[in-house]
PDB file of C-alpha atoms in Angstrom:
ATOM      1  CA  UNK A   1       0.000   0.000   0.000  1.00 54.00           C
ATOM      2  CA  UNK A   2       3.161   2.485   0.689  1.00 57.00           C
ATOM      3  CA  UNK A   3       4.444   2.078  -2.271  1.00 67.00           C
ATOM      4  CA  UNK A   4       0.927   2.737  -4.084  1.00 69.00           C
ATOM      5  CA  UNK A   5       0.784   5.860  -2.066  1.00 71.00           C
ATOM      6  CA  UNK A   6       4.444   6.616  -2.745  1.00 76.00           C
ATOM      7  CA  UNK A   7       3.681   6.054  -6.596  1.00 80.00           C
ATOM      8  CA  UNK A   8       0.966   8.254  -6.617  1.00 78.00           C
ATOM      9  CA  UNK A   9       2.575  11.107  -5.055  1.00 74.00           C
ATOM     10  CA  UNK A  10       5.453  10.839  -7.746  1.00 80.00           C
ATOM     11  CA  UNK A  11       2.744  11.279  -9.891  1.00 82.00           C
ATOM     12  CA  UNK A  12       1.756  14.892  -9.294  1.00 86.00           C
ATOM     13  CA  UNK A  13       3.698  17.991  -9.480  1.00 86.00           C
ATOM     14  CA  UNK A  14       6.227  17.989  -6.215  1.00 86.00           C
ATOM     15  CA  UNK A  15       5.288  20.624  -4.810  1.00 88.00           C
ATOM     16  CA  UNK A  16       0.988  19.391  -5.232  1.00 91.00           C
ATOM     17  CA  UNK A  17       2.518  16.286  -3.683  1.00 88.00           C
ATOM     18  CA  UNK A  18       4.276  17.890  -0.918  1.00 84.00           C
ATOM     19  CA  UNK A  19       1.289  19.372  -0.025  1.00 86.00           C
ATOM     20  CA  UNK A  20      -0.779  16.402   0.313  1.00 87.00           C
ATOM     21  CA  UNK A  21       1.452  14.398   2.233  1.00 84.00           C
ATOM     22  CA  UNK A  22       1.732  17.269   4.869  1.00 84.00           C
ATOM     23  CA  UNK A  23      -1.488  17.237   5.325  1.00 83.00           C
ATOM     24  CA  UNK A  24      -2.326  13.792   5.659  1.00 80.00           C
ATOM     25  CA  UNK A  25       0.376  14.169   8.435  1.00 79.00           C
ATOM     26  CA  UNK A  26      -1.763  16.421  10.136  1.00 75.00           C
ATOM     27  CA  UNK A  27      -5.081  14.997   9.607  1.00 72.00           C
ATOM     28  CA  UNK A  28      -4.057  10.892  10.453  1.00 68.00           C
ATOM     29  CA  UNK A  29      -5.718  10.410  13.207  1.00 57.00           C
ATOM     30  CA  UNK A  30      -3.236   7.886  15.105  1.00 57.00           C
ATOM     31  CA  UNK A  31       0.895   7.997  13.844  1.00 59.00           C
ATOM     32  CA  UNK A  32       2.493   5.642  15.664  1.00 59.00           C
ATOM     33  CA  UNK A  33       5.380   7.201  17.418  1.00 60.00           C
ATOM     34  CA  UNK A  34       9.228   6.522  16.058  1.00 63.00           C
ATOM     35  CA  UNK A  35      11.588   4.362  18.607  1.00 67.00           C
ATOM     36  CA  UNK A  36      13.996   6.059  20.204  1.00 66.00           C
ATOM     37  CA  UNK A  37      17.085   6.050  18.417  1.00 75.00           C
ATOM     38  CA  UNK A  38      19.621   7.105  20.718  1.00 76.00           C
ATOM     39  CA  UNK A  39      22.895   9.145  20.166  1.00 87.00           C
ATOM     40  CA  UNK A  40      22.075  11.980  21.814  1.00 92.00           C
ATOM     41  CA  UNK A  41      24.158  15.113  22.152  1.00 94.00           C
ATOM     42  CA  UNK A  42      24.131  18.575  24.153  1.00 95.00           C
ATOM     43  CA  UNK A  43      25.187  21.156  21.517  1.00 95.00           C
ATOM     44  CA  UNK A  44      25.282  24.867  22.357  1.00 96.00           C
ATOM     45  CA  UNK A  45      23.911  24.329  25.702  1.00 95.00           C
ATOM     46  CA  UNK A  46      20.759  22.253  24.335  1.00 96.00           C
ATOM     47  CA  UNK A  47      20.046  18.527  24.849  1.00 94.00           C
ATOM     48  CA  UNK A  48      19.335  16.994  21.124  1.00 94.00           C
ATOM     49  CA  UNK A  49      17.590  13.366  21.430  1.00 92.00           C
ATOM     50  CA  UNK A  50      19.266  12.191  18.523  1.00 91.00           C
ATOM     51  CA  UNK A  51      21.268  13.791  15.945  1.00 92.00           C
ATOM     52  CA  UNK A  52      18.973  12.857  13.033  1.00 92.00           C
ATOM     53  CA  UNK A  53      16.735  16.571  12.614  1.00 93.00           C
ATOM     54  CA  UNK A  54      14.732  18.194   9.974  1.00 95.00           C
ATOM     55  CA  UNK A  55      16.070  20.886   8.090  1.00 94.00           C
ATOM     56  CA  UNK A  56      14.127  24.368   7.334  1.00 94.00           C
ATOM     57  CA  UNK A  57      12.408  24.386   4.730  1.00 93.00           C
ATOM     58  CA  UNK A  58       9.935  21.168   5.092  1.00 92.00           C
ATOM     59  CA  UNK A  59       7.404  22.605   7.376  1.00 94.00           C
ATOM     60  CA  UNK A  60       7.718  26.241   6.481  1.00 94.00           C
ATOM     61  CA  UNK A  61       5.303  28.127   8.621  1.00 94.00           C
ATOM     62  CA  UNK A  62       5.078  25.685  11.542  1.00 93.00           C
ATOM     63  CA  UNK A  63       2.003  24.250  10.592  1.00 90.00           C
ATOM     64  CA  UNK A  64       2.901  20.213  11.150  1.00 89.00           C
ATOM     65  CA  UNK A  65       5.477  20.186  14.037  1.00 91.00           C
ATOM     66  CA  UNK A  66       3.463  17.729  16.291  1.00 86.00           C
ATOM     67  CA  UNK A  67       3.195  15.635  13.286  1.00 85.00           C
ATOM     68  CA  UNK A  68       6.659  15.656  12.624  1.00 88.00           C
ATOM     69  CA  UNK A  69       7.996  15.215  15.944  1.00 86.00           C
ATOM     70  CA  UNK A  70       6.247  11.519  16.332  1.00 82.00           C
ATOM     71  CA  UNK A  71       8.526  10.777  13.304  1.00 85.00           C
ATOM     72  CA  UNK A  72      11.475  10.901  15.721  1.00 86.00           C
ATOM     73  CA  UNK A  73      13.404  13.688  15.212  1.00 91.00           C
ATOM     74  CA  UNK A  74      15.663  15.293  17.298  1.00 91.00           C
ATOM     75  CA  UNK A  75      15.292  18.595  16.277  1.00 95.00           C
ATOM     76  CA  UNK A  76      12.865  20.188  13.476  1.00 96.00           C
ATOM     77  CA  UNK A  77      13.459  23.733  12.131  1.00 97.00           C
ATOM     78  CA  UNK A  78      10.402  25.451  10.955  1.00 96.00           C
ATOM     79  CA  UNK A  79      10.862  28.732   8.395  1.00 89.00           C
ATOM     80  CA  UNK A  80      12.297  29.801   6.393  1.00 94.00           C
ATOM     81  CA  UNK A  81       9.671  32.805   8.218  1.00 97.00           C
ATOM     82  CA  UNK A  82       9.306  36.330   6.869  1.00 97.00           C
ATOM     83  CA  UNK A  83       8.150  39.368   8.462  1.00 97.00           C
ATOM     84  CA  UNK A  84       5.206  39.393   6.350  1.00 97.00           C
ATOM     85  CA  UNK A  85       3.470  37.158   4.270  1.00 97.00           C
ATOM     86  CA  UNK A  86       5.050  36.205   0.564  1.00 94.00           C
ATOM     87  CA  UNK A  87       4.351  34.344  -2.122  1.00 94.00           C
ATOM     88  CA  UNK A  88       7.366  33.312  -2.973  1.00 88.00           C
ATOM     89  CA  UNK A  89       8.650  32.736  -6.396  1.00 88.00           C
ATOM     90  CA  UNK A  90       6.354  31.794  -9.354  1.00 90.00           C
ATOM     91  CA  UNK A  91       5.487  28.231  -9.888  1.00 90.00           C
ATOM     92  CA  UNK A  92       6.690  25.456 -10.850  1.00 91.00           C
ATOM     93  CA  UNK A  93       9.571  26.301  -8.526  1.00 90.00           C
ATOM     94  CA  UNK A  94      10.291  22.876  -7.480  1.00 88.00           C
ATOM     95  CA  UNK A  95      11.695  19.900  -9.798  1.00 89.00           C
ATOM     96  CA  UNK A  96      12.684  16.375  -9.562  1.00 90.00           C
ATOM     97  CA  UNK A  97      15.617  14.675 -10.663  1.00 88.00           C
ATOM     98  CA  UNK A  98      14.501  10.996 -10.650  1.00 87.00           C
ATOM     99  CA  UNK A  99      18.280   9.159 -11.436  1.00 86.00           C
ATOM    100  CA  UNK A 100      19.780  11.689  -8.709  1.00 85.00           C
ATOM    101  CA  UNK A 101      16.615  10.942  -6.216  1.00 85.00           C
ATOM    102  CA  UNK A 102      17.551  15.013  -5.394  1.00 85.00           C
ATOM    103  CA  UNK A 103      15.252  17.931  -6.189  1.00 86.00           C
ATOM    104  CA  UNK A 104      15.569  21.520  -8.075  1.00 88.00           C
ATOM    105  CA  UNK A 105      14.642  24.122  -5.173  1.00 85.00           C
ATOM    106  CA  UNK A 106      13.585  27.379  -6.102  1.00 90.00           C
ATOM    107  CA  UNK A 107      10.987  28.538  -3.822  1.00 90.00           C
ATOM    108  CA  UNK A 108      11.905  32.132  -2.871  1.00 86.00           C
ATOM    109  CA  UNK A 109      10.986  31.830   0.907  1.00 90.00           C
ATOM    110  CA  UNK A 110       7.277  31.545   0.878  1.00 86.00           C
ATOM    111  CA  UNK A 111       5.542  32.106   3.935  1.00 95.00           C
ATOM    112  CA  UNK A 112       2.545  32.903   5.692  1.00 96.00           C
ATOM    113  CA  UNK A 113       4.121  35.366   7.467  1.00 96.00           C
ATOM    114  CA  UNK A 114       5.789  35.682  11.260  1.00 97.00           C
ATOM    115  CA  UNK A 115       2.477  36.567  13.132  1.00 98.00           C
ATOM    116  CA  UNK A 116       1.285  33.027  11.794  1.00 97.00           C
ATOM    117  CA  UNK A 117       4.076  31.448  12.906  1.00 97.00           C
ATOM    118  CA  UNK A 118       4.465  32.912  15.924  1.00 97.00           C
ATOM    119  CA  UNK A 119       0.450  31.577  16.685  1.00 96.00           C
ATOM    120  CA  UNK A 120       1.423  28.106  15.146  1.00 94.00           C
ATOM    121  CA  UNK A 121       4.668  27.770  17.231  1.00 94.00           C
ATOM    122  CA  UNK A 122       2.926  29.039  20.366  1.00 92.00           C
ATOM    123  CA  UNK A 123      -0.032  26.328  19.808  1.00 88.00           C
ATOM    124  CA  UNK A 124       2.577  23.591  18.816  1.00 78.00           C
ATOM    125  CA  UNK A 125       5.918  23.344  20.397  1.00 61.00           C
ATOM    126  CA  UNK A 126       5.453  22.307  23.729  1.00 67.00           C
ATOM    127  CA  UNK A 127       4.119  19.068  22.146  1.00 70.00           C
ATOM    128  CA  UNK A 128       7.805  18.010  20.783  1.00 81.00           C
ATOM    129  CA  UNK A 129      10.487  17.110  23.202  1.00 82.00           C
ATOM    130  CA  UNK A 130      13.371  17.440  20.794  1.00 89.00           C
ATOM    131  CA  UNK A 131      14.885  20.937  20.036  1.00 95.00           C
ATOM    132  CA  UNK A 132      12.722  23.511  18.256  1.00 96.00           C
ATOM    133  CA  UNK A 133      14.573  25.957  15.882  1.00 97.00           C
ATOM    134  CA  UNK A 134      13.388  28.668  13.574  1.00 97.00           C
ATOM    135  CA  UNK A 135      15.067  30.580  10.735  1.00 98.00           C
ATOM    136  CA  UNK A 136      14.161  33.527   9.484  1.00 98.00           C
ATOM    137  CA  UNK A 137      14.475  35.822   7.068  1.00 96.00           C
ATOM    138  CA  UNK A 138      13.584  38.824   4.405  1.00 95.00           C
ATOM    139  CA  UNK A 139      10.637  39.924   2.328  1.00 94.00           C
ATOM    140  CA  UNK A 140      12.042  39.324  -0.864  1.00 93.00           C
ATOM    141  CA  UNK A 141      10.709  43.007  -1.644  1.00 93.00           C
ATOM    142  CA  UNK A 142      12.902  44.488   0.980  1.00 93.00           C
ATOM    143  CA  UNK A 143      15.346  47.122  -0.139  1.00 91.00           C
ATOM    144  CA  UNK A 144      18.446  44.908   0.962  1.00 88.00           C
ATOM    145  CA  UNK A 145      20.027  48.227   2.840  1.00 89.00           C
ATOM    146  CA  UNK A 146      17.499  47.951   5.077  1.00 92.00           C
ATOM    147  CA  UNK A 147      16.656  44.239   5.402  1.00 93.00           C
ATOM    148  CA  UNK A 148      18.316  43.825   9.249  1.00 94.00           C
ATOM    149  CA  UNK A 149      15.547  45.494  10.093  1.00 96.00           C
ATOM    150  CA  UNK A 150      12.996  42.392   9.037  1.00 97.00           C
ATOM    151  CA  UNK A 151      15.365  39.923  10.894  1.00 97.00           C
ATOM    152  CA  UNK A 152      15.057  42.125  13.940  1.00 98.00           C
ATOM    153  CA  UNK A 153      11.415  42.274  14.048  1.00 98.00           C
ATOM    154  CA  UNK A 154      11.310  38.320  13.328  1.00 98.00           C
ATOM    155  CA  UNK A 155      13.620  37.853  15.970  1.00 98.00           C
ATOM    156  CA  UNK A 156      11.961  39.807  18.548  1.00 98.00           C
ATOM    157  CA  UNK A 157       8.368  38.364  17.331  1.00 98.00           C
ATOM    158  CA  UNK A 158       9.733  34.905  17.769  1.00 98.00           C
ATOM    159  CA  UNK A 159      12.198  34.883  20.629  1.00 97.00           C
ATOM    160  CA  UNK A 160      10.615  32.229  23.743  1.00 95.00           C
ATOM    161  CA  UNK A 161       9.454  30.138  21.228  1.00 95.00           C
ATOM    162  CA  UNK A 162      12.497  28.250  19.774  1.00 96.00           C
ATOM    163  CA  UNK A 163      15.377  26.670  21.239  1.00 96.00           C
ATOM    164  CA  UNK A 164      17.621  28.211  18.816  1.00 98.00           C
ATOM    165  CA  UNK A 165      17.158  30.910  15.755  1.00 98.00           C
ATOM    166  CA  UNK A 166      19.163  30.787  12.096  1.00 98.00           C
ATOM    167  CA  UNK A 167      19.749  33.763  10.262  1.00 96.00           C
ATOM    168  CA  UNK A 168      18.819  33.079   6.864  1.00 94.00           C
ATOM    169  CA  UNK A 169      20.708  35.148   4.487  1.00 92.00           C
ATOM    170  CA  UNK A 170      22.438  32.736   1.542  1.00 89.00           C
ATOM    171  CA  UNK A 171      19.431  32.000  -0.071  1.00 87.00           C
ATOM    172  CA  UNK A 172      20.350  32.058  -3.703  1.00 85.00           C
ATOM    173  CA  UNK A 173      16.112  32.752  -4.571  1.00 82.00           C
ATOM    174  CA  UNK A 174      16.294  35.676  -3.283  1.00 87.00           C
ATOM    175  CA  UNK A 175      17.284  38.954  -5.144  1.00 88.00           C
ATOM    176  CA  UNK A 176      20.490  40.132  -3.323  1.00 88.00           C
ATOM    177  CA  UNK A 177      20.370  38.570  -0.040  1.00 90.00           C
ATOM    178  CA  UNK A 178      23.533  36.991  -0.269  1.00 91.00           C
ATOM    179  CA  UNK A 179      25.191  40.046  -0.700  1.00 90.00           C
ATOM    180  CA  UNK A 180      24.387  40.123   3.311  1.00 91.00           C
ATOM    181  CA  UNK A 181      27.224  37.864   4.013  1.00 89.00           C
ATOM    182  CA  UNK A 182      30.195  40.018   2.779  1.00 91.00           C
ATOM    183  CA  UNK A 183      31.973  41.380   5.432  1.00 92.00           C
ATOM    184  CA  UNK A 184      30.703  44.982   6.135  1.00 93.00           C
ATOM    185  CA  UNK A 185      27.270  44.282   6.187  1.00 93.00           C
ATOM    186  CA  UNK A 186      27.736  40.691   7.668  1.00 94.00           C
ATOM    187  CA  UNK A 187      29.386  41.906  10.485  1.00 94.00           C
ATOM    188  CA  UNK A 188      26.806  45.108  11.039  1.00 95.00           C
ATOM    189  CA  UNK A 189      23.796  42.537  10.813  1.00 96.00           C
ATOM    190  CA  UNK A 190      24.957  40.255  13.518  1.00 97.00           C
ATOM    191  CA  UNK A 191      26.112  42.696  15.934  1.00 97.00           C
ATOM    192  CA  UNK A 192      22.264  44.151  15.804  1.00 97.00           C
ATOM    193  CA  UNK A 193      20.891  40.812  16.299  1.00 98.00           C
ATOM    194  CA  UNK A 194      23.301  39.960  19.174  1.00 97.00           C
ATOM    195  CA  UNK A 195      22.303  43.189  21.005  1.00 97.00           C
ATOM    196  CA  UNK A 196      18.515  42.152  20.617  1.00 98.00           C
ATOM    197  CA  UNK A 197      19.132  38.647  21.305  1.00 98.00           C
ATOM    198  CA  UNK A 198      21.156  39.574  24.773  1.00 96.00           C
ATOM    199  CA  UNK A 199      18.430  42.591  25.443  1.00 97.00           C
ATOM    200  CA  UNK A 200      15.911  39.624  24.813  1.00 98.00           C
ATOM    201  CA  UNK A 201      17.790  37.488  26.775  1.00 95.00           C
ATOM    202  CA  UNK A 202      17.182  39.383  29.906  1.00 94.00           C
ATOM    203  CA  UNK A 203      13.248  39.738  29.883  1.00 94.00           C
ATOM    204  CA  UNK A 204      13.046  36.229  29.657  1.00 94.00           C
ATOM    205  CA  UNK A 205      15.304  35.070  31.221  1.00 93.00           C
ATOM    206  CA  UNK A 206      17.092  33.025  29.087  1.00 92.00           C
ATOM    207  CA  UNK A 207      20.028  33.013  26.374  1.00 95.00           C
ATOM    208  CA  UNK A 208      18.489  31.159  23.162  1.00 97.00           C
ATOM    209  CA  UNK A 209      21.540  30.071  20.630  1.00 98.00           C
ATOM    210  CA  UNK A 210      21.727  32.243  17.422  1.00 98.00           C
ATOM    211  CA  UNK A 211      23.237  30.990  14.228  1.00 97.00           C
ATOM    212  CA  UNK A 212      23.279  31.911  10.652  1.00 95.00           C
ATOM    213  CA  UNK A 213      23.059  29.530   7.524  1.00 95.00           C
ATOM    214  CA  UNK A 214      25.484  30.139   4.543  1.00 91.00           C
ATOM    215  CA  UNK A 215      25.687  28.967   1.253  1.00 88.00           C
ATOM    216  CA  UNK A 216      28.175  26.178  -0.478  1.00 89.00           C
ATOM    217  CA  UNK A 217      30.090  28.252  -3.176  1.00 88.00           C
ATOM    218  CA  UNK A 218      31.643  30.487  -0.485  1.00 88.00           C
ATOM    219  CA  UNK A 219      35.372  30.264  -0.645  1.00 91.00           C
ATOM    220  CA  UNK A 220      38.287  29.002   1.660  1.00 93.00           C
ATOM    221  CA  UNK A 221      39.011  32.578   2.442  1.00 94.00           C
ATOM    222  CA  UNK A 222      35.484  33.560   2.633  1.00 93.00           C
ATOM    223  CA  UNK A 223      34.417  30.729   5.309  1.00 92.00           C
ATOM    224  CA  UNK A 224      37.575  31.935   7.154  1.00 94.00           C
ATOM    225  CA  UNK A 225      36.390  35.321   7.374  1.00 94.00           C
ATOM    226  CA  UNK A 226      33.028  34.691   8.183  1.00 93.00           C
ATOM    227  CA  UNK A 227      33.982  32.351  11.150  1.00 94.00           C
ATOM    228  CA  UNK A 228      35.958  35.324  12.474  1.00 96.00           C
ATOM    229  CA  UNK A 229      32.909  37.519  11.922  1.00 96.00           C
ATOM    230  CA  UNK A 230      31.241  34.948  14.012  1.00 96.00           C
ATOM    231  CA  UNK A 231      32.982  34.336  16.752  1.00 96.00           C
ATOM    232  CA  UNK A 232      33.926  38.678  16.859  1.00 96.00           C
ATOM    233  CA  UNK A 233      29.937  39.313  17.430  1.00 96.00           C
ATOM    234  CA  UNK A 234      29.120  36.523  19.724  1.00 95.00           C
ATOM    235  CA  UNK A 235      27.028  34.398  17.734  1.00 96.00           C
ATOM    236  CA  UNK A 236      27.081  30.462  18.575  1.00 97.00           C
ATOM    237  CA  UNK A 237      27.007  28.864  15.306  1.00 95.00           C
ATOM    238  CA  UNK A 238      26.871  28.491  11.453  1.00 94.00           C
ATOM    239  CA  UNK A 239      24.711  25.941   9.247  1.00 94.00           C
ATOM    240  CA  UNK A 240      26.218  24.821   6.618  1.00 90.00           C
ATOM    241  CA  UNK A 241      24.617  25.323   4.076  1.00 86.00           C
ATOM    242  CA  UNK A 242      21.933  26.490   1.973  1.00 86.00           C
ATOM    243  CA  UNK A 243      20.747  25.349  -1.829  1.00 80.00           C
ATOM    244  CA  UNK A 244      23.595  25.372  -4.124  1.00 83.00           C
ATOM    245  CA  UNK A 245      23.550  27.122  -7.440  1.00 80.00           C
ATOM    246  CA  UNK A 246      25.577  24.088  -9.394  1.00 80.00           C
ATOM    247  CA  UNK A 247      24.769  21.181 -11.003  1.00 74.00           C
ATOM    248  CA  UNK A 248      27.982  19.010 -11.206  1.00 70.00           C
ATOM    249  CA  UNK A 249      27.900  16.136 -13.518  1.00 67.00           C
ATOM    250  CA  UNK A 250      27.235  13.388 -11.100  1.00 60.00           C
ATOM    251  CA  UNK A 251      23.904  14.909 -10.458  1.00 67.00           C
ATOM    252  CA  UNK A 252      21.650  13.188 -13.540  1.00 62.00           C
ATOM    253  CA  UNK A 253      18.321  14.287 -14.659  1.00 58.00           C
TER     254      UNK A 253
END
């Protein structure tokens, strides 16, 4: 019967599919609950389960976390979430590559918007036990001089919700953003968000973990400064990393 199910899915657009499958997530009435896998570890002062977690960009708005966390993941990070609410680029923005088993991603953050999330998050995330993140990011029709300001708000909108927050800003989808990680403006970004996340810190009363995500084509010499970037403003982490513009040869269509 899987495999029925699994064949039919295959058969729509992905995206259509993706849909459906979410929300027969959310509507099964009874999900059996994963087995414990073990191999936990404390990272950044949190306690991770296990170390097998899903990414951003699966459950986008925070709509299916209790869903997903019976899967058995140790962490599950919702977003990417904008200030307010996007479209996201035209479709089809999402295509498979059957002899690769990989996927063409080019959604261009779409999201219901942070005031959804925030509700959905709120409703949701005391029902997983593993570690909650969120990333955020930009409107895409932000004028990019003035984009810190949309992770700010985000940030502030979201903070006590999460376990830990990613910076989203090497999306290749979006017009400009990863302009955000050269130096000058890297470097006056995080500073602003570490003086929120510290002033945020102290009204509740606790120090949430603050990373950002960059992309794959970055350089030796570019990781290098970006690390020292990192560890300058007092963030606690980078994810590495975001969609990658190439297509090498080993990937087939």
């Amino acid at each position: 019967m899987l495999g029925s199910l699994t064949r039919g899915l295959r058969a729509l657009p992905p995206e259509r599919a993706h849909e459906l499958a979410m929300r027969a997530l959310r509507l099964s009435p009874r999900i059996y609950a994963a087995e414990a896998i073990g191999a936990p570890a404390t990272v950044m002062g949190l306690h991770f389960p296990n170390r097998i977690g899903l990414a951003a960009g699966f459950d986008k708005d925070g709509d299916h976390i209790n869903s997903l966390a019976k899967l058995g993941f140790g962490f599950i990070e919702v977003g990417t979430i904008t200030p307010q609410p996007q479209p996201g680029s035209p479709q089809p923005r999402l295509f498979r590559l059957p002899a690769s088993k990989a996927l063409i991603n080019r959604m261009g953050f779409n999201s219901r918007g942070v005031e959804h999330a925030a509700r959905r998050l709120a409703q949701q995330g005391g029902g997983f036990s593993g570690v909650l993140g969120c990333n955020i990011g930009c409107n895409r029709e932000t004028d990019k001089a003035e984009a810190y300001k949309d992770y700010l708000h985000c940030l502030r909108r979201l903070y006590g919700l999460a376990n830990y927050y990613v910076i989203n800003i090497s999306s290749p989808n979006t017009p400009g953003l990863r302009n955000m990680q050269k130096p000058v403006a890297l470097n006056a970004l995080l500073r602003a968000l570490v003086s929120l996340r510290d002033e945020l810190s102290e009204q509740h009363r606790e120090k949430t973990p603050l990373l950002i995500k960059i992309d794959p084509e970055q350089s030796r010499d570019q990781i290098e400064a970006m690390a020292e970037i990192v560890q300058r403003t007092g963030l606690d982490g980078i994810v590495a990393t975001n969609t990658t513009t190439r297509r090498g040869r080993e990937v087939a269509a």
